[in-house]
PDB file of C-alpha atoms in Angstrom:
ATOM      1  CA  MET A 388      31.446 -70.282 120.142  1.00  0.00           C
ATOM      2  CA  PRO A 389      31.573 -68.159 123.350  1.00  0.00           C
ATOM      3  CA  GLN A 390      28.739 -68.677 125.809  1.00  0.00           C
ATOM      4  CA  ILE A 391      26.101 -66.010 125.254  1.00  0.00           C
ATOM      5  CA  SER A 392      25.666 -64.029 128.456  1.00  0.00           C
ATOM      6  CA  PRO A 393      25.241 -60.382 129.469  1.00  0.00           C
ATOM      7  CA  ALA A 394      28.931 -60.260 130.425  1.00  0.00           C
ATOM      8  CA  TYR A 395      29.952 -61.539 126.990  1.00  0.00           C
ATOM      9  CA  ALA A 396      27.710 -58.936 125.307  1.00  0.00           C
ATOM     10  CA  VAL A 397      29.162 -56.140 127.449  1.00  0.00           C
ATOM     11  CA  GLY A 398      32.690 -57.229 126.517  1.00  0.00           C
ATOM     12  CA  ARG A 399      31.854 -57.000 122.822  1.00  0.00           C
ATOM     13  CA  VAL A 400      30.236 -53.601 123.296  1.00  0.00           C
ATOM     14  CA  ARG A 401      33.198 -52.178 125.221  1.00  0.00           C
ATOM     15  CA  VAL A 402      35.475 -52.714 122.231  1.00  0.00           C
ATOM     16  CA  LEU A 403      33.031 -51.319 119.675  1.00  0.00           C
ATOM     17  CA  GLU A 404      32.067 -48.258 121.718  1.00  0.00           C
ATOM     18  CA  ARG A 405      35.511 -46.793 121.088  1.00  0.00           C
ATOM     19  CA  THR A 406      34.438 -45.970 117.536  1.00  0.00           C
ATOM     20  CA  LEU A 407      31.331 -44.004 118.531  1.00  0.00           C
ATOM     21  CA  LEU A 408      31.365 -40.290 117.821  1.00  0.00           C
ATOM     22  CA  GLY A 409      31.694 -37.960 120.796  1.00  0.00           C
ATOM     23  CA  SER A 410      30.516 -34.413 121.478  1.00  0.00           C
ATOM     24  CA  SER A 411      33.801 -32.798 120.376  1.00  0.00           C
ATOM     25  CA  GLN A 412      33.677 -34.688 117.087  1.00  0.00           C
ATOM     26  CA  LEU A 413      30.062 -33.633 116.578  1.00  0.00           C
ATOM     27  CA  GLU A 414      31.082 -29.995 117.063  1.00  0.00           C
ATOM     28  CA  ARG A 415      33.694 -30.404 114.362  1.00  0.00           C
ATOM     29  CA  LEU A 416      31.163 -31.977 111.983  1.00  0.00           C
ATOM     30  CA  MET A 417      28.716 -29.168 112.667  1.00  0.00           C
ATOM     31  CA  ALA A 418      31.346 -26.607 111.682  1.00  0.00           C
ATOM     32  CA  VAL A 419      31.990 -27.915 108.153  1.00  0.00           C
ATOM     33  CA  GLN A 420      30.324 -26.131 105.263  1.00  0.00           C
ATOM     34  CA  THR A 421      29.779 -28.782 102.588  1.00  0.00           C
ATOM     35  CA  VAL A 422      28.992 -32.472 102.230  1.00  0.00           C
ATOM     36  CA  GLU A 423      32.492 -33.040 100.840  1.00  0.00           C
ATOM     37  CA  GLU A 424      34.046 -31.469 103.946  1.00  0.00           C
ATOM     38  CA  LEU A 425      31.743 -33.576 106.086  1.00  0.00           C
ATOM     39  CA  ALA A 426      32.929 -36.730 104.311  1.00  0.00           C
ATOM     40  CA  ARG A 427      36.594 -35.793 104.761  1.00  0.00           C
ATOM     41  CA  ALA A 428      36.042 -35.119 108.458  1.00  0.00           C
ATOM     42  CA  LEU A 429      34.381 -38.510 108.925  1.00  0.00           C
ATOM     43  CA  VAL A 430      37.326 -40.217 107.221  1.00  0.00           C
ATOM     44  CA  GLU A 431      39.791 -38.396 109.475  1.00  0.00           C
ATOM     45  CA  MET A 432      37.792 -39.531 112.497  1.00  0.00           C
ATOM     46  CA  ASN A 433      38.032 -43.137 111.267  1.00  0.00           C
ATOM     47  CA  TRP A 434      34.248 -43.306 111.174  1.00  0.00           C
ATOM     48  CA  ALA A 435      34.161 -44.646 107.623  1.00  0.00           C
ATOM     49  CA  GLU A 436      35.763 -44.378 104.192  1.00  0.00           C
ATOM     50  CA  VAL A 437      33.272 -42.047 102.533  1.00  0.00           C
ATOM     51  CA  ARG A 438      33.563 -39.563  99.694  1.00  0.00           C
ATOM     52  CA  GLY A 439      30.118 -38.090  99.259  1.00  0.00           C
ATOM     53  CA  ARG A 440      26.499 -38.148 100.338  1.00  0.00           C
ATOM     54  CA  ALA A 441      25.697 -41.533  98.789  1.00  0.00           C
ATOM     55  CA  ASP A 442      28.637 -43.125 100.626  1.00  0.00           C
ATOM     56  CA  ILE A 443      27.555 -41.490 103.878  1.00  0.00           C
ATOM     57  CA  GLU A 444      24.023 -42.860 103.495  1.00  0.00           C
ATOM     58  CA  ARG A 445      25.307 -46.371 102.806  1.00  0.00           C
ATOM     59  CA  MET A 446      27.670 -46.296 105.772  1.00  0.00           C
ATOM     60  CA  CYS A 447      24.940 -45.040 108.109  1.00  0.00           C
ATOM     61  CA  GLY A 448      22.826 -47.998 107.062  1.00  0.00           C
ATOM     62  CA  ARG A 449      25.743 -50.374 107.509  1.00  0.00           C
ATOM     63  CA  HIS A 450      26.569 -49.070 110.989  1.00  0.00           C
ATOM     64  CA  THR A 451      23.004 -49.546 112.249  1.00  0.00           C
ATOM     65  CA  GLN A 452      22.629 -52.947 110.571  1.00  0.00           C
ATOM     66  CA  GLN A 453      25.839 -54.172 112.199  1.00  0.00           C
ATOM     67  CA  ALA A 454      24.602 -52.936 115.585  1.00  0.00           C
ATOM     68  CA  ALA A 455      21.302 -54.764 115.116  1.00  0.00           C
ATOM     69  CA  GLN A 456      23.167 -57.930 114.137  1.00  0.00           C
ATOM     70  CA  LEU A 457      25.295 -57.632 117.273  1.00  0.00           C
ATOM     71  CA  VAL A 458      22.124 -57.479 119.371  1.00  0.00           C
ATOM     72  CA  ARG A 459      20.725 -60.581 117.684  1.00  0.00           C
ATOM     73  CA  ASP A 460      24.036 -62.453 118.022  1.00  0.00           C
ATOM     74  CA  CYS A 461      24.880 -61.524 121.615  1.00  0.00           C
ATOM     75  CA  SER A 462      21.582 -61.202 123.429  1.00  0.00           C
ATOM     76  CA  SER A 463      20.897 -63.761 126.138  1.00  0.00           C
ATOM     77  CA  ASP A 464      17.285 -62.527 126.291  1.00  0.00           C
ATOM     78  CA  PRO A 465      15.893 -61.998 122.766  1.00  0.00           C
ATOM     79  CA  GLN A 466      12.385 -61.502 124.192  1.00  0.00           C
ATOM     80  CA  LEU A 467      13.713 -58.264 125.690  1.00  0.00           C
ATOM     81  CA  THR A 468      16.202 -57.031 123.101  1.00  0.00           C
ATOM     82  CA  ASP A 469      14.020 -57.888 120.094  1.00  0.00           C
ATOM     83  CA  CYS A 470      11.598 -55.220 121.301  1.00  0.00           C
ATOM     84  CA  PHE A 471      14.110 -52.627 120.114  1.00  0.00           C
ATOM     85  CA  LEU A 472      14.066 -54.165 116.609  1.00  0.00           C
ATOM     86  CA  ILE A 473      10.363 -54.892 116.079  1.00  0.00           C
ATOM     87  CA  GLN A 474       9.791 -51.444 114.585  1.00  0.00           C
ATOM     88  CA  TYR A 475      11.886 -52.508 111.585  1.00  0.00           C
ATOM     89  CA  ASP A 476       9.660 -55.525 110.989  1.00  0.00           C
ATOM     90  CA  ALA A 477       6.670 -53.169 110.913  1.00  0.00           C
ATOM     91  CA  LEU A 478       8.563 -50.825 108.594  1.00  0.00           C
ATOM     92  CA  ASN A 479       9.365 -53.671 106.199  1.00  0.00           C
ATOM     93  CA  LEU A 480       5.726 -54.751 106.120  1.00  0.00           C
ATOM     94  CA  LYS A 481       4.647 -51.174 105.355  1.00  0.00           C
ATOM     95  CA  VAL A 482       7.122 -50.906 102.508  1.00  0.00           C
ATOM     96  CA  LEU A 483       6.236 -54.314 101.097  1.00  0.00           C
ATOM     97  CA  TYR A 484       2.483 -53.801 101.156  1.00  0.00           C
ATOM     98  CA  LYS A 485       2.646 -50.355  99.571  1.00  0.00           C
ATOM     99  CA  ALA A 486       5.099 -51.569  96.938  1.00  0.00           C
ATOM    100  CA  LYS A 487       2.809 -54.506  96.126  1.00  0.00           C
ATOM    101  CA  ALA A 488      -0.175 -52.181  95.694  1.00  0.00           C
ATOM    102  CA  LEU A 489       1.827 -49.893  93.405  1.00  0.00           C
ATOM    103  CA  GLY A 490       3.539 -52.693  91.488  1.00  0.00           C
ATOM    104  CA  GLU A 491       6.981 -51.554  92.598  1.00  0.00           C
ATOM    105  CA  GLU A 492      10.085 -53.195  94.043  1.00  0.00           C
ATOM    106  CA  ALA A 493      10.675 -52.813  97.781  1.00  0.00           C
ATOM    107  CA  ALA A 494      14.039 -52.146  99.437  1.00  0.00           C
ATOM    108  CA  LEU A 495      13.957 -53.664 102.919  1.00  0.00           C
ATOM    109  CA  SER A 496      15.810 -53.136 106.181  1.00  0.00           C
ATOM    110  CA  ASP A 497      17.974 -55.901 107.637  1.00  0.00           C
ATOM    111  CA  MET A 498      17.511 -54.593 111.187  1.00  0.00           C
ATOM    112  CA  GLY A 499      14.326 -56.416 112.138  1.00  0.00           C
ATOM    113  CA  THR A 500      13.737 -59.690 113.934  1.00  0.00           C
ATOM    114  CA  LEU A 501      12.084 -61.366 110.935  1.00  0.00           C
ATOM    115  CA  GLU A 502      13.924 -62.297 107.754  1.00  0.00           C
ATOM    116  CA  PRO A 503      13.085 -59.879 104.912  1.00  0.00           C
ATOM    117  CA  ALA A 504      12.641 -62.828 102.520  1.00  0.00           C
ATOM    118  CA  LYS A 505      10.050 -64.348 104.857  1.00  0.00           C
ATOM    119  CA  LEU A 506       8.154 -61.063 105.036  1.00  0.00           C
ATOM    120  CA  ARG A 507       8.327 -60.620 101.269  1.00  0.00           C
ATOM    121  CA  GLN A 508       6.840 -64.061 100.712  1.00  0.00           C
ATOM    122  CA  ALA A 509       4.097 -63.444 103.293  1.00  0.00           C
ATOM    123  CA  VAL A 510       2.988 -60.215 101.604  1.00  0.00           C
ATOM    124  CA  GLU A 511       3.213 -61.643  98.087  1.00  0.00           C
ATOM    125  CA  GLU A 512       1.040 -64.610  99.083  1.00  0.00           C
ATOM    126  CA  GLY A 513      -1.192 -62.708 101.495  1.00  0.00           C
ATOM    127  CA  ASN A 514      -0.475 -65.385 104.092  1.00  0.00           C
ATOM    128  CA  TYR A 515       0.554 -64.020 107.480  1.00  0.00           C
ATOM    129  CA  ARG A 516       0.101 -67.070 109.720  1.00  0.00           C
ATOM    130  CA  GLU A 517       3.808 -67.368 110.527  1.00  0.00           C
ATOM    131  CA  LEU A 518       4.135 -63.763 111.707  1.00  0.00           C
ATOM    132  CA  PRO A 519       3.708 -62.751 115.361  1.00  0.00           C
ATOM    133  CA  ARG A 520       0.004 -62.604 116.145  1.00  0.00           C
ATOM    134  CA  GLU A 521      -0.186 -58.822 116.455  1.00  0.00           C
ATOM    135  CA  LEU A 522       1.494 -58.212 113.086  1.00  0.00           C
ATOM    136  CA  ALA A 523      -0.523 -60.979 111.411  1.00  0.00           C
ATOM    137  CA  GLN A 524      -3.818 -59.523 112.618  1.00  0.00           C
ATOM    138  CA  ALA A 525      -2.804 -56.059 111.444  1.00  0.00           C
ATOM    139  CA  MET A 526      -1.898 -57.319 107.967  1.00  0.00           C
ATOM    140  CA  GLU A 527      -5.141 -59.298 107.663  1.00  0.00           C
ATOM    141  CA  ASP A 528      -7.074 -56.180 108.672  1.00  0.00           C
ATOM    142  CA  ILE A 529      -5.155 -54.103 106.123  1.00  0.00           C
ATOM    143  CA  GLU A 530      -5.944 -56.648 103.405  1.00  0.00           C
ATOM    144  CA  ARG A 531      -9.674 -56.376 104.171  1.00  0.00           C
ATOM    145  CA  HIS A 532      -9.620 -52.591 104.392  1.00  0.00           C
ATOM    146  CA  SER A 533      -7.633 -52.238 101.157  1.00  0.00           C
ATOM    147  CA  ALA A 534      -9.809 -54.563  99.078  1.00  0.00           C
ATOM    148  CA  VAL A 535     -10.922 -51.621  96.929  1.00  0.00           C
ATOM    149  CA  LYS A 536      -8.173 -49.050  97.440  1.00  0.00           C
ATOM    150  CA  MET A 537      -4.990 -48.985  99.515  1.00  0.00           C
ATOM    151  CA  ASP A 538      -4.833 -46.186 102.096  1.00  0.00           C
ATOM    152  CA  PRO A 539      -1.153 -45.534 103.033  1.00  0.00           C
ATOM    153  CA  LEU A 540      -2.102 -43.794 106.293  1.00  0.00           C
ATOM    154  CA  TYR A 541      -4.233 -46.757 107.349  1.00  0.00           C
ATOM    155  CA  VAL A 542      -1.389 -49.172 106.560  1.00  0.00           C
ATOM    156  CA  ASP A 543       1.044 -47.122 108.650  1.00  0.00           C
ATOM    157  CA  ALA A 544      -1.378 -46.699 111.562  1.00  0.00           C
ATOM    158  CA  GLN A 545      -2.335 -50.359 111.814  1.00  0.00           C
ATOM    159  CA  LEU A 546       1.254 -51.581 111.723  1.00  0.00           C
ATOM    160  CA  ASP A 547       2.428 -48.952 114.199  1.00  0.00           C
ATOM    161  CA  LYS A 548      -0.306 -50.040 116.606  1.00  0.00           C
ATOM    162  CA  ALA A 549       0.555 -53.694 116.046  1.00  0.00           C
ATOM    163  CA  ALA A 550       4.250 -53.115 116.766  1.00  0.00           C
ATOM    164  CA  PHE A 551       3.477 -51.273 120.002  1.00  0.00           C
ATOM    165  CA  ALA A 552       0.960 -53.970 120.982  1.00  0.00           C
ATOM    166  CA  LEU A 553       3.533 -56.706 120.392  1.00  0.00           C
ATOM    167  CA  ILE A 554       6.055 -54.844 122.525  1.00  0.00           C
ATOM    168  CA  ALA A 555       3.493 -54.111 125.272  1.00  0.00           C
ATOM    169  CA  ASN A 556       2.583 -57.794 125.485  1.00  0.00           C
ATOM    170  CA  ARG A 557       6.248 -58.754 125.807  1.00  0.00           C
ATOM    171  CA  MET A 558       6.758 -56.128 128.498  1.00  0.00           C
ATOM    172  CA  LYS A 559       4.247 -57.935 130.723  1.00  0.00           C
ATOM    173  CA  GLY A 560       6.889 -60.570 131.396  1.00  0.00           C
ATOM    174  CA  CYS A 561       9.868 -58.207 131.428  1.00  0.00           C
ATOM    175  CA  LYS A 562      11.733 -57.876 134.740  1.00  0.00           C
ATOM    176  CA  GLU A 563      14.020 -55.046 133.584  1.00  0.00           C
ATOM    177  CA  ALA A 564      12.429 -51.877 134.990  1.00  0.00           C
ATOM    178  CA  THR A 565      14.361 -49.511 132.709  1.00  0.00           C
ATOM    179  CA  VAL A 566      13.205 -51.296 129.563  1.00  0.00           C
ATOM    180  CA  LYS A 567       9.587 -51.317 130.750  1.00  0.00           C
ATOM    181  CA  GLN A 568       9.788 -47.588 131.474  1.00  0.00           C
ATOM    182  CA  TYR A 569      11.453 -46.960 128.110  1.00  0.00           C
ATOM    183  CA  PHE A 570       8.647 -48.536 126.092  1.00  0.00           C
ATOM    184  CA  ALA A 571       5.834 -47.167 128.252  1.00  0.00           C
ATOM    185  CA  CYS A 572       7.201 -43.658 127.806  1.00  0.00           C
ATOM    186  CA  LYS A 573       7.851 -44.265 124.108  1.00  0.00           C
ATOM    187  CA  ALA A 574       4.185 -45.141 123.580  1.00  0.00           C
ATOM    188  CA  GLU A 575       3.002 -42.133 125.572  1.00  0.00           C
ATOM    189  CA  LEU A 576       5.302 -39.777 123.686  1.00  0.00           C
ATOM    190  CA  ALA A 577       4.128 -41.200 120.361  1.00  0.00           C
ATOM    191  CA  ASN A 578       0.515 -40.577 121.350  1.00  0.00           C
ATOM    192  CA  LEU A 579       1.271 -37.083 122.584  1.00  0.00           C
ATOM    193  CA  MET A 580       2.775 -36.221 119.199  1.00  0.00           C
ATOM    194  CA  ILE A 581      -0.204 -37.757 117.391  1.00  0.00           C
ATOM    195  CA  ALA A 582      -2.575 -35.606 119.455  1.00  0.00           C
ATOM    196  CA  LEU A 583      -0.607 -32.395 118.934  1.00  0.00           C
ATOM    197  CA  ARG A 584      -0.049 -32.976 115.224  1.00  0.00           C
ATOM    198  CA  SER A 585      -3.721 -33.789 114.714  1.00  0.00           C
ATOM    199  CA  ALA A 586      -4.609 -30.531 116.430  1.00  0.00           C
ATOM    200  CA  ALA A 587      -2.136 -28.592 114.286  1.00  0.00           C
ATOM    201  CA  MET A 588      -3.688 -30.129 111.160  1.00  0.00           C
ATOM    202  CA  GLY A 589      -7.163 -29.123 112.291  1.00  0.00           C
ATOM    203  CA  ARG A 590      -8.234 -32.753 112.537  1.00  0.00           C
ATOM    204  CA  GLY A 591     -10.546 -33.941 115.266  1.00  0.00           C
ATOM    205  CA  ALA A 592     -10.232 -36.415 118.103  1.00  0.00           C
ATOM    206  CA  ALA A 593     -11.703 -39.204 115.968  1.00  0.00           C
ATOM    207  CA  PHE A 594      -8.859 -38.842 113.472  1.00  0.00           C
ATOM    208  CA  ALA A 595      -6.234 -39.004 116.240  1.00  0.00           C
ATOM    209  CA  GLY A 596      -8.066 -41.828 118.000  1.00  0.00           C
ATOM    210  CA  ALA A 597      -7.579 -44.067 114.979  1.00  0.00           C
ATOM    211  CA  LEU A 598      -3.822 -43.479 115.199  1.00  0.00           C
ATOM    212  CA  PHE A 599      -3.122 -43.797 118.938  1.00  0.00           C
ATOM    213  CA  VAL A 600      -0.880 -46.733 119.878  1.00  0.00           C
ATOM    214  CA  PRO A 601      -1.226 -49.034 122.917  1.00  0.00           C
ATOM    215  CA  GLY A 602       1.109 -48.883 125.892  1.00  0.00           C
ATOM    216  CA  GLY A 603       1.769 -46.434 128.696  1.00  0.00           C
ATOM    217  CA  GLU A 604      -0.602 -44.929 131.220  1.00  0.00           C
ATOM    218  CA  LEU A 605      -2.031 -41.868 129.451  1.00  0.00           C
ATOM    219  CA  LYS A 606      -5.731 -42.412 128.888  1.00  0.00           C
ATOM    220  CA  LEU A 607      -6.956 -42.077 125.326  1.00  0.00           C
ATOM    221  CA  GLU A 608      -9.827 -39.816 126.371  1.00  0.00           C
ATOM    222  CA  GLN A 609      -7.299 -37.431 127.958  1.00  0.00           C
ATOM    223  CA  LEU A 610      -5.243 -37.442 124.765  1.00  0.00           C
ATOM    224  CA  ALA A 611      -8.421 -36.732 122.790  1.00  0.00           C
ATOM    225  CA  GLN A 612      -8.928 -33.627 124.929  1.00  0.00           C
ATOM    226  CA  VAL A 613      -5.436 -32.455 123.904  1.00  0.00           C
ATOM    227  CA  VAL A 614      -6.500 -32.706 120.259  1.00  0.00           C
ATOM    228  CA  GLN A 615      -9.394 -30.377 121.042  1.00  0.00           C
ATOM    229  CA  ASP A 616      -7.278 -28.044 123.170  1.00  0.00           C
ATOM    230  CA  PRO A 617      -3.453 -28.357 122.869  1.00  0.00           C
ATOM    231  CA  GLN A 618      -3.075 -26.093 125.922  1.00  0.00           C
ATOM    232  CA  ARG A 619      -4.056 -29.114 128.029  1.00  0.00           C
ATOM    233  CA  ALA A 620      -0.904 -30.974 127.014  1.00  0.00           C
ATOM    234  CA  TRP A 621       1.239 -29.715 129.878  1.00  0.00           C
ATOM    235  CA  ASN A 622      -1.328 -30.557 132.555  1.00  0.00           C
ATOM    236  CA  LEU A 623      -1.588 -34.041 131.077  1.00  0.00           C
ATOM    237  CA  ILE A 624       2.139 -34.836 131.155  1.00  0.00           C
ATOM    238  CA  SER A 625       3.371 -32.651 134.023  1.00  0.00           C
ATOM    239  CA  GLN A 626       3.513 -35.589 136.435  1.00  0.00           C
ATOM    240  CA  ARG A 627       4.868 -38.106 133.942  1.00  0.00           C
ATOM    241  CA  PRO A 628       8.577 -39.128 134.167  1.00  0.00           C
ATOM    242  CA  TYR A 629       9.455 -37.133 131.022  1.00  0.00           C
ATOM    243  CA  GLY A 630       7.365 -34.096 131.986  1.00  0.00           C
ATOM    244  CA  GLN A 631      10.188 -31.757 132.999  1.00  0.00           C
ATOM    245  CA  ALA A 632      12.257 -32.715 129.950  1.00  0.00           C
ATOM    246  CA  LEU A 633       9.408 -31.572 127.682  1.00  0.00           C
ATOM    247  CA  LYS A 634       8.103 -28.673 129.768  1.00  0.00           C
ATOM    248  CA  ALA A 635       9.571 -25.729 127.853  1.00  0.00           C
ATOM    249  CA  ALA A 636       8.801 -27.155 124.419  1.00  0.00           C
ATOM    250  CA  VAL A 637       5.243 -28.135 125.348  1.00  0.00           C
ATOM    251  CA  LYS A 638       4.467 -24.736 126.851  1.00  0.00           C
ATOM    252  CA  GLU A 639       5.744 -23.074 123.678  1.00  0.00           C
ATOM    253  CA  GLY A 640       3.812 -25.488 121.482  1.00  0.00           C
ATOM    254  CA  ASP A 641       6.974 -26.214 119.467  1.00  0.00           C
ATOM    255  CA  LEU A 642       6.268 -29.638 117.922  1.00  0.00           C
ATOM    256  CA  PRO A 643       9.773 -30.359 116.557  1.00  0.00           C
ATOM    257  CA  ALA A 644      11.267 -29.391 119.922  1.00  0.00           C
ATOM    258  CA  ILE A 645       8.782 -31.624 121.777  1.00  0.00           C
ATOM    259  CA  GLU A 646       9.670 -34.576 119.578  1.00  0.00           C
ATOM    260  CA  ARG A 647      13.392 -33.928 119.978  1.00  0.00           C
ATOM    261  CA  ALA A 648      13.118 -33.618 123.760  1.00  0.00           C
ATOM    262  CA  GLY A 649      11.136 -36.843 123.893  1.00  0.00           C
ATOM    263  CA  ASP A 650      13.731 -38.722 121.857  1.00  0.00           C
ATOM    264  CA  ASP A 651      16.524 -37.393 124.045  1.00  0.00           C
ATOM    265  CA  TYR A 652      14.637 -38.374 127.203  1.00  0.00           C
ATOM    266  CA  LEU A 653      14.278 -41.967 125.994  1.00  0.00           C
ATOM    267  CA  LEU A 654      18.003 -42.196 125.315  1.00  0.00           C
ATOM    268  CA  SER A 655      18.708 -40.719 128.754  1.00  0.00           C
ATOM    269  CA  LEU A 656      16.929 -43.670 130.379  1.00  0.00           C
ATOM    270  CA  VAL A 657      19.483 -46.119 128.989  1.00  0.00           C
ATOM    271  CA  ARG A 658      22.633 -43.995 129.146  1.00  0.00           C
ATOM    272  CA  PRO A 659      23.207 -44.300 132.943  1.00  0.00           C
ATOM    273  CA  HIS A 660      23.425 -48.099 132.567  1.00  0.00           C
ATOM    274  CA  ARG A 661      26.189 -47.895 129.973  1.00  0.00           C
ATOM    275  CA  TYR A 662      28.878 -49.414 132.196  1.00  0.00           C
ATOM    276  CA  GLU A 663      26.907 -52.091 134.022  1.00  0.00           C
ATOM    277  CA  PRO A 664      28.938 -55.314 133.725  1.00  0.00           C
ATOM    278  CA  THR A 665      26.191 -57.937 133.865  1.00  0.00           C
ATOM    279  CA  SER A 666      23.206 -56.236 132.242  1.00  0.00           C
ATOM    280  CA  LEU A 667      21.870 -56.263 128.695  1.00  0.00           C
ATOM    281  CA  LEU A 668      21.340 -52.505 128.837  1.00  0.00           C
ATOM    282  CA  PRO A 669      24.858 -51.704 127.517  1.00  0.00           C
ATOM    283  CA  LEU A 670      24.034 -53.847 124.459  1.00  0.00           C
ATOM    284  CA  VAL A 671      20.744 -52.012 123.997  1.00  0.00           C
ATOM    285  CA  GLY A 672      22.552 -48.733 124.557  1.00  0.00           C
ATOM    286  CA  TYR A 673      25.050 -49.513 121.821  1.00  0.00           C
ATOM    287  CA  LEU A 674      22.220 -50.166 119.358  1.00  0.00           C
ATOM    288  CA  LEU A 675      20.541 -46.887 120.312  1.00  0.00           C
ATOM    289  CA  ALA A 676      23.888 -45.082 120.145  1.00  0.00           C
ATOM    290  CA  ARG A 677      24.637 -46.299 116.626  1.00  0.00           C
ATOM    291  CA  THR A 678      21.090 -45.523 115.513  1.00  0.00           C
ATOM    292  CA  ARG A 679      21.234 -41.999 116.946  1.00  0.00           C
ATOM    293  CA  GLU A 680      24.712 -41.414 115.536  1.00  0.00           C
ATOM    294  CA  SER A 681      23.546 -42.413 112.059  1.00  0.00           C
ATOM    295  CA  GLN A 682      20.471 -40.189 112.341  1.00  0.00           C
ATOM    296  CA  VAL A 683      22.676 -37.240 113.236  1.00  0.00           C
ATOM    297  CA  ILE A 684      25.105 -37.893 110.374  1.00  0.00           C
ATOM    298  CA  ARG A 685      22.225 -38.201 107.901  1.00  0.00           C
ATOM    299  CA  LEU A 686      20.759 -34.944 109.178  1.00  0.00           C
ATOM    300  CA  LEU A 687      24.094 -33.160 108.800  1.00  0.00           C
ATOM    301  CA  ALA A 688      24.583 -34.502 105.273  1.00  0.00           C
ATOM    302  CA  THR A 689      21.101 -33.360 104.259  1.00  0.00           C
ATOM    303  CA  ALA A 690      21.544 -29.969 105.902  1.00  0.00           C
ATOM    304  CA  LYS A 691      24.973 -29.343 104.361  1.00  0.00           C
ATOM    305  CA  ALA A 692      23.679 -30.337 100.918  1.00  0.00           C
ATOM    306  CA  ALA A 693      20.797 -27.869 101.281  1.00  0.00           C
ATOM    307  CA  GLY A 694      22.989 -25.111 102.705  1.00  0.00           C
ATOM    308  CA  ALA A 695      20.918 -24.963 105.892  1.00  0.00           C
ATOM    309  CA  GLY A 696      22.073 -22.627 108.648  1.00  0.00           C
ATOM    310  CA  GLN A 697      23.339 -23.731 112.035  1.00  0.00           C
ATOM    311  CA  ASP A 698      20.123 -22.637 113.760  1.00  0.00           C
ATOM    312  CA  LYS A 699      18.005 -24.949 111.619  1.00  0.00           C
ATOM    313  CA  ILE A 700      20.396 -27.828 112.238  1.00  0.00           C
ATOM    314  CA  PHE A 701      20.372 -27.254 116.013  1.00  0.00           C
ATOM    315  CA  ALA A 702      16.560 -27.217 115.980  1.00  0.00           C
ATOM    316  CA  ARG A 703      16.492 -30.831 114.769  1.00  0.00           C
ATOM    317  CA  LEU A 704      19.699 -32.224 116.262  1.00  0.00           C
ATOM    318  CA  ARG A 705      19.337 -35.020 118.819  1.00  0.00           C
ATOM    319  CA  ALA A 706      21.769 -35.733 121.628  1.00  0.00           C
ATOM    320  CA  LEU A 707      24.371 -38.437 121.130  1.00  0.00           C
ATOM    321  CA  TYR A 708      24.712 -41.397 123.492  1.00  0.00           C
TER     322      TYR A 708
END
């Protein structure tokens, strides 16, 4: 087996990056009118052998799962790269707990750091001792809170906070400045959206406060003020690294545009490191690229099936890697 090193990971990524979709290919996919035309275009681009929407969905899942597996196989620093996969562990726990409460089967993601079978057994038995401390504490809290009735929002909030807490604790020992900035900004952007959405729903600061995630430098009391007065959002983030990227959307109060600009900013942090020969950032970038590519393809398939216009598609479309 080859020695696992950043250089080895970069070599693997260089070969696989040739199959990523580019901007000209995205323009072509945008121009098609139906899901069937979208599938034919993807086949012609050698993206995948797909015939319809169900095939497209399966291939999107396969592409991202293969990228996650590459990260697990090639990373010389799992403490760092696993942080980009922890969200899927939290997602699996959400799905499993809700399915258990409803007496349903749960379809799980293979993209996390923890084996789905292990998570399934933990939830079935209500025994979380082998999970990372942050996730275990969240699940134990959810069990207590749901003794009478399961609250889906509470389940989501507790596991989101646990995932961000786990990442924040790992970032304390991280020496890669770009990764630390990525997750600090990710937490801040998540909290900004929680504050603005809570305000749009007419919910108070207490409601948002129960949802805010740890990480970043924005103070929770400042975010609570945004819930009370969304006009304060720009003053709050104007000096943050992502401020200018979000400026227009924040000043217009356009929530989908704010979220899109935030997602694109996070990707822009990793993109400049794409060709570094001895860094793990190209490996991380490939995972983010495949994830973003699949999100875009899924969006296009949904939009074409619904007959959505180009303007509605553009409003939700994220930038590719």
